[in-house]
mmCIF file of C-alpha atoms in Angstrom:
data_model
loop_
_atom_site.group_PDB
_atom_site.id
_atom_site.type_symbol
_atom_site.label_atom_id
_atom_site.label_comp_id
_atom_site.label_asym_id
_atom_site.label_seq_id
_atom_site.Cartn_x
_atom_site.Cartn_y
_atom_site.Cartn_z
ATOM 1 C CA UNK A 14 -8.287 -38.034 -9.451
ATOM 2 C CA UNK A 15 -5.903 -40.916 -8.128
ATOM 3 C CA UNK A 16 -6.442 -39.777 -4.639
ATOM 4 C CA UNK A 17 -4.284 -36.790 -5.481
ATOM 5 C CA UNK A 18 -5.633 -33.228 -4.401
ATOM 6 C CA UNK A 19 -5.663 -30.918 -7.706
ATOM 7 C CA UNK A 20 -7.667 -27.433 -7.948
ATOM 8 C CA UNK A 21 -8.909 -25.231 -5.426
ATOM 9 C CA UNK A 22 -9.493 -26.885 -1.933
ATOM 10 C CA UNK A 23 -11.418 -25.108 0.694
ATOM 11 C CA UNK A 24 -10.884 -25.775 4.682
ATOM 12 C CA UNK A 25 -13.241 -24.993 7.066
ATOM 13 C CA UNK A 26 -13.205 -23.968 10.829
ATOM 14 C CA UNK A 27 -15.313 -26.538 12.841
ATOM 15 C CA UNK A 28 -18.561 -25.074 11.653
ATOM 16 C CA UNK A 29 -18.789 -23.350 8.142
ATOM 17 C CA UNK A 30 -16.727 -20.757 8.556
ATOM 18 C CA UNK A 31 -14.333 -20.381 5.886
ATOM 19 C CA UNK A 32 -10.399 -20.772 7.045
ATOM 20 C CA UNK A 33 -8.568 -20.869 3.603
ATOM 21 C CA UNK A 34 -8.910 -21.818 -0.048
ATOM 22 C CA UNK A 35 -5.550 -23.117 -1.767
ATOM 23 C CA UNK A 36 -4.628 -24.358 -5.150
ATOM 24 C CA UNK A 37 -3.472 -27.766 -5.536
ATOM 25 C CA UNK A 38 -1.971 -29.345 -8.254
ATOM 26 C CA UNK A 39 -0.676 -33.285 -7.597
ATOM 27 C CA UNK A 40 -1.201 -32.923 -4.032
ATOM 28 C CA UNK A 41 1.100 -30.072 -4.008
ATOM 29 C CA UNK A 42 0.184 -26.136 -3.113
ATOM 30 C CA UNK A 43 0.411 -24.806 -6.202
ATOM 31 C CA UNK A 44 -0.808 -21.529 -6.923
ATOM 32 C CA UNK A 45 -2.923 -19.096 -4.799
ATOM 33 C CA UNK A 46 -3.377 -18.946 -1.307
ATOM 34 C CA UNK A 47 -5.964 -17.218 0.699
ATOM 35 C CA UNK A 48 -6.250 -17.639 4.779
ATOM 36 C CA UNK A 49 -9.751 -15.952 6.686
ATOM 37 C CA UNK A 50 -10.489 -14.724 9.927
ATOM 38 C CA UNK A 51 -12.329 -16.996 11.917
ATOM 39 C CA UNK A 52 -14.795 -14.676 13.423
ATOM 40 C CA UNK A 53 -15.214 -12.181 10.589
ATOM 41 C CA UNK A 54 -13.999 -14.075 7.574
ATOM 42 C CA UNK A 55 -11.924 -11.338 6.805
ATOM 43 C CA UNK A 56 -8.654 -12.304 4.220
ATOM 44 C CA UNK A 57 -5.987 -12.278 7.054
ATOM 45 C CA UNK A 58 -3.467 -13.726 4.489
ATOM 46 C CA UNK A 59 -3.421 -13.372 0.426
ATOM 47 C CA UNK A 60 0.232 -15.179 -1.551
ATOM 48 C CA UNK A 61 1.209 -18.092 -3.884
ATOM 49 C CA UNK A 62 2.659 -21.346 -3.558
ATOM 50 C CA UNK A 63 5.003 -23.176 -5.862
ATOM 51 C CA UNK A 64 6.075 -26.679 -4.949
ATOM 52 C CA UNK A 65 4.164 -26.839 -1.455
ATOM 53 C CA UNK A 66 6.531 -23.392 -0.925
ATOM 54 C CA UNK A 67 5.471 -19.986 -0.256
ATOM 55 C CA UNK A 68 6.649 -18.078 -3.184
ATOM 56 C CA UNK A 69 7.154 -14.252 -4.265
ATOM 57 C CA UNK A 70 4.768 -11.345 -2.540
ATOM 58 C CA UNK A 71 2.921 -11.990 0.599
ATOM 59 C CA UNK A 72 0.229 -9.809 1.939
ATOM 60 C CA UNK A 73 -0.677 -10.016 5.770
ATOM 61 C CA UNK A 74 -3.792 -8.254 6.679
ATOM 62 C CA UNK A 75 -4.861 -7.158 10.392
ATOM 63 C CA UNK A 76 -7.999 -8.419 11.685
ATOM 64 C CA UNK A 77 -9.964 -5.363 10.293
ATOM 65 C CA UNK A 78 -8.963 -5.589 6.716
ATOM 66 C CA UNK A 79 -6.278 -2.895 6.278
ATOM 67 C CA UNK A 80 -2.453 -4.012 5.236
ATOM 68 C CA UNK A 81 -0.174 -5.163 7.773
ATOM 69 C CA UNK A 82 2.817 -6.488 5.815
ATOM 70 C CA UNK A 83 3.833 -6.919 2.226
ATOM 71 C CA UNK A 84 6.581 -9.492 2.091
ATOM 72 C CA UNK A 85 8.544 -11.652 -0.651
ATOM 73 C CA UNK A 86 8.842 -15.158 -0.157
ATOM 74 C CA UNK A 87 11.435 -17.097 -1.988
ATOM 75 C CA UNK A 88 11.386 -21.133 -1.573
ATOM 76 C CA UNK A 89 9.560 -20.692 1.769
ATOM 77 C CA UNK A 90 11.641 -17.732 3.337
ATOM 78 C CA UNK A 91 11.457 -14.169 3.517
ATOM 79 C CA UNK A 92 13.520 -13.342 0.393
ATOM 80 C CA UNK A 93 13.606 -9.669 -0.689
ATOM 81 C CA UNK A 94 11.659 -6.459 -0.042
ATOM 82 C CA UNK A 95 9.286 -6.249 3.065
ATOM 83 C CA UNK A 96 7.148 -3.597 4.249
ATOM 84 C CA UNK A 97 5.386 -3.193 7.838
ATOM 85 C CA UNK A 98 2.538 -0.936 8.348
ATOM 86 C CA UNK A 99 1.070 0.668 11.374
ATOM 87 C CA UNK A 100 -1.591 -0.845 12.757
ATOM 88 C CA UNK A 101 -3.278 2.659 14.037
ATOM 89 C CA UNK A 102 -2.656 4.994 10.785
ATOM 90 C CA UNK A 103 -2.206 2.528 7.631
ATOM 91 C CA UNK A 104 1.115 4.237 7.364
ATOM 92 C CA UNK A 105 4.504 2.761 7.012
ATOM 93 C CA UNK A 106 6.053 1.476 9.722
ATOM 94 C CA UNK A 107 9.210 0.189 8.737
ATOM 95 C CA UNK A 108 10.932 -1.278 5.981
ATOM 96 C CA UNK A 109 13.991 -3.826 4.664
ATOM 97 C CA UNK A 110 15.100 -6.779 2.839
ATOM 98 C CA UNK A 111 15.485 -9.860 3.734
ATOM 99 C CA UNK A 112 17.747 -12.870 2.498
ATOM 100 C CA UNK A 113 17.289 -16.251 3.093
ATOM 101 C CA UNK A 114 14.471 -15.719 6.289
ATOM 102 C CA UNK A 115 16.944 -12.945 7.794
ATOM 103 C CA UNK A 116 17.034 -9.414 7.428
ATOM 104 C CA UNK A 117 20.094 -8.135 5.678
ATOM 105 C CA UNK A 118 21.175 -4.347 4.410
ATOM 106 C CA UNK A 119 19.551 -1.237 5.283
ATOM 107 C CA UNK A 120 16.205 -1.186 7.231
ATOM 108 C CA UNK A 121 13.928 2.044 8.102
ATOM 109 C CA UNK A 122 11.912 2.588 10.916
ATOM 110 C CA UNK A 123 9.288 5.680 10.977
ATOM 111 C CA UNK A 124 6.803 7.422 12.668
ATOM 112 C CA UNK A 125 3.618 6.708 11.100
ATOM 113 C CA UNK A 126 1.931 9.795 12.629
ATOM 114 C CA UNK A 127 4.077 12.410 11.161
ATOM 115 C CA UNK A 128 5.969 10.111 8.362
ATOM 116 C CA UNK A 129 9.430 10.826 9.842
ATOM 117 C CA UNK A 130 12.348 8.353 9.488
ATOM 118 C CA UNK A 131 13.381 7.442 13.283
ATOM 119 C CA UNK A 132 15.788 4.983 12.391
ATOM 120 C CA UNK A 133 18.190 3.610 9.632
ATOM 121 C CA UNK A 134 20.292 0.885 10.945
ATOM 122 C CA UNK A 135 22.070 -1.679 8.751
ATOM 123 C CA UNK A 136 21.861 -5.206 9.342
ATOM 124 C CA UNK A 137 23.668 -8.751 8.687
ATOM 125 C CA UNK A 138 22.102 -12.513 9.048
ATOM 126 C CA UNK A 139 19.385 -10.550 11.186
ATOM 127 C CA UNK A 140 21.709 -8.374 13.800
ATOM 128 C CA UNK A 141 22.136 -4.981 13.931
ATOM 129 C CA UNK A 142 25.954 -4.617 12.016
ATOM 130 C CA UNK A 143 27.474 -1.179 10.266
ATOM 131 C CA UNK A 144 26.342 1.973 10.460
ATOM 132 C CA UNK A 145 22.747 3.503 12.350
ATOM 133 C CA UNK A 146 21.542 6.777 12.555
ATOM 134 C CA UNK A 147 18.294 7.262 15.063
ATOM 135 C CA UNK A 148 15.969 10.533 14.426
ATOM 136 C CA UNK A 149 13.692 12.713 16.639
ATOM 137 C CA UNK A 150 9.840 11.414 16.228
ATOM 138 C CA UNK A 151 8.656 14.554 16.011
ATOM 139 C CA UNK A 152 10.984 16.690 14.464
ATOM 140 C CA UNK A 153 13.112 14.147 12.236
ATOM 141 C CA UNK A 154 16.429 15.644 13.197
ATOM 142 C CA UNK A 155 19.654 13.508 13.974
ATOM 143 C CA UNK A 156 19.198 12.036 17.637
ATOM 144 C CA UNK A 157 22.074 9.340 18.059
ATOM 145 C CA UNK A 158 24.639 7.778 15.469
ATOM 146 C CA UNK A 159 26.955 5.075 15.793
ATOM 147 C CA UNK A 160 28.313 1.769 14.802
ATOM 148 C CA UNK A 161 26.746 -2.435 15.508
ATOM 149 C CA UNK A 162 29.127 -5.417 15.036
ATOM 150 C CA UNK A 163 26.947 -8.416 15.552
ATOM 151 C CA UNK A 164 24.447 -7.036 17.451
ATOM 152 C CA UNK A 165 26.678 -4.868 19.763
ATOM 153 C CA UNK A 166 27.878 -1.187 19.971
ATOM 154 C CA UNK A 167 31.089 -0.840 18.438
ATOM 155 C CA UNK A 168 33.485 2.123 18.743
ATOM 156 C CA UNK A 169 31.984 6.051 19.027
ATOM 157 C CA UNK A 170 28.776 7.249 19.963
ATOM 158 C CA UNK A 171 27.232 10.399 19.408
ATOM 159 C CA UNK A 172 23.949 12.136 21.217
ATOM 160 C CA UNK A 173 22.934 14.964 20.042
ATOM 161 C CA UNK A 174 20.297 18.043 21.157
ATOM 162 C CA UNK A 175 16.635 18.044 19.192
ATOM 163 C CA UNK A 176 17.197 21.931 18.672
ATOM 164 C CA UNK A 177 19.483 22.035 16.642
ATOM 165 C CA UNK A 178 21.988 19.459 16.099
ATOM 166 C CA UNK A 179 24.337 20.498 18.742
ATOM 167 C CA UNK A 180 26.427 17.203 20.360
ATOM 168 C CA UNK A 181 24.991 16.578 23.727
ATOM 169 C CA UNK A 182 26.928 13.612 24.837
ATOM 170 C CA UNK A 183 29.536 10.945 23.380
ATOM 171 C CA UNK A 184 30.163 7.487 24.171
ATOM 172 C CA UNK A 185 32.474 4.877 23.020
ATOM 173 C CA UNK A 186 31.865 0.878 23.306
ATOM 174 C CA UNK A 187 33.549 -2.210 23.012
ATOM 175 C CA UNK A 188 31.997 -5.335 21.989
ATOM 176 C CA UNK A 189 28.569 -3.972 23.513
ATOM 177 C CA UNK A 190 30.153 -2.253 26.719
ATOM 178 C CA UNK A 191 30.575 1.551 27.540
ATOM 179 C CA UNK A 192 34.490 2.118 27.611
ATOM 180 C CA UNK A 193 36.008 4.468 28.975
ATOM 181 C CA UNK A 194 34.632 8.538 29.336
ATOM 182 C CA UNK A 195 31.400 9.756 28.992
ATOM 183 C CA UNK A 196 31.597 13.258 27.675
ATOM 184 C CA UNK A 197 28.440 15.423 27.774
ATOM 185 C CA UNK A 198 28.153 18.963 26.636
ATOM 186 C CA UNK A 199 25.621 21.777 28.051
ATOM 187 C CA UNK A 200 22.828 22.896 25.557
ATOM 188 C CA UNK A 201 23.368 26.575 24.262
#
């Protein structure tokens, strides 16, 4: 109706294979979203759109079907909770929030085989800032902590033994640079 696109439009790949269906409502995407695999016509992407924006939560599928990503969208950017999942095991992968399209607070990284935390580093306007603690894959116990500022290493580093917990070795940086000493300690 007056040349504006309103309901549900459906776009193809160059023969009939389906590539998306999208609400429309005065020529805007408004409403839900859903984007196919072009060989399998799988549902690669499921999410909503308010005013031609994506808008609140996401799913990303692999090319098989199972869940790659669960993100929230907020005025077209990665606003909120977001969750990554292993492409081999389903599991998840790793795990954050994002503000305004950049990641922002804590994020967790595991291993999807054994569902051990291997890393909790803190972040601001997407770089590694603050605190983060790195784990043993396959036992979950304490492997490396230290500091970020923008992106860099920042003051004392710590190694430490998988049996254990005993300090192997200890580091310092500046600005992203080793300084000074290396000091590394013999396993008991």
């Amino acid at each position: 109706k007056n040349d504006k696109k309103e309901g549900n439009w459906k776009y193809y790949y160059d023969d009939t294979r389906l590539r998306s269906e999208i609400q429309f409502h005065n020529s805007k995407m408004e409403g839900s979203a859903v984007y196919y695999d072009s060989v399998r016509q799988y549902k690669n992407v499921v999410g909503q759109f308010e005013n031609d924006k994506k808008e609140g939560k996401w799913r990303f599928y692999y090319n098989d079907t199972r869940l790659m990503s669960e993100i929230n969208f907020h005025n077209d950017k990665k606003n909120g909770y977001a969750i990554y999942y292993d492409s081999a095991t389903g599991k998840k992968e790793k795990e954050g929030k994002y503000k305004e399209g950049l990641r922002q607070g804590e994020w967790f990284s595991y291993e999807p085989m054994a569902r051990i935390m291997t890393e909790q580093i803190n972040f601001l306007d997407n770089k590694r800032h603050g605190d983060a603690v790195f784990y043993f894959a396959n036992s979950g116990l304490k492997k490396s902590e230290g500091n970020y500022y923008q992106g860099k290493r920042e003051g004392r580093w710590t190694y430490y033994y998988e049996h254990g917990g005993q300090i192997s070795q200890i580091e310092n940086y500046q600005a992203g640079m080793l300084d000074g000493k290396v000091i590394c300690y013999d396993s008991l």
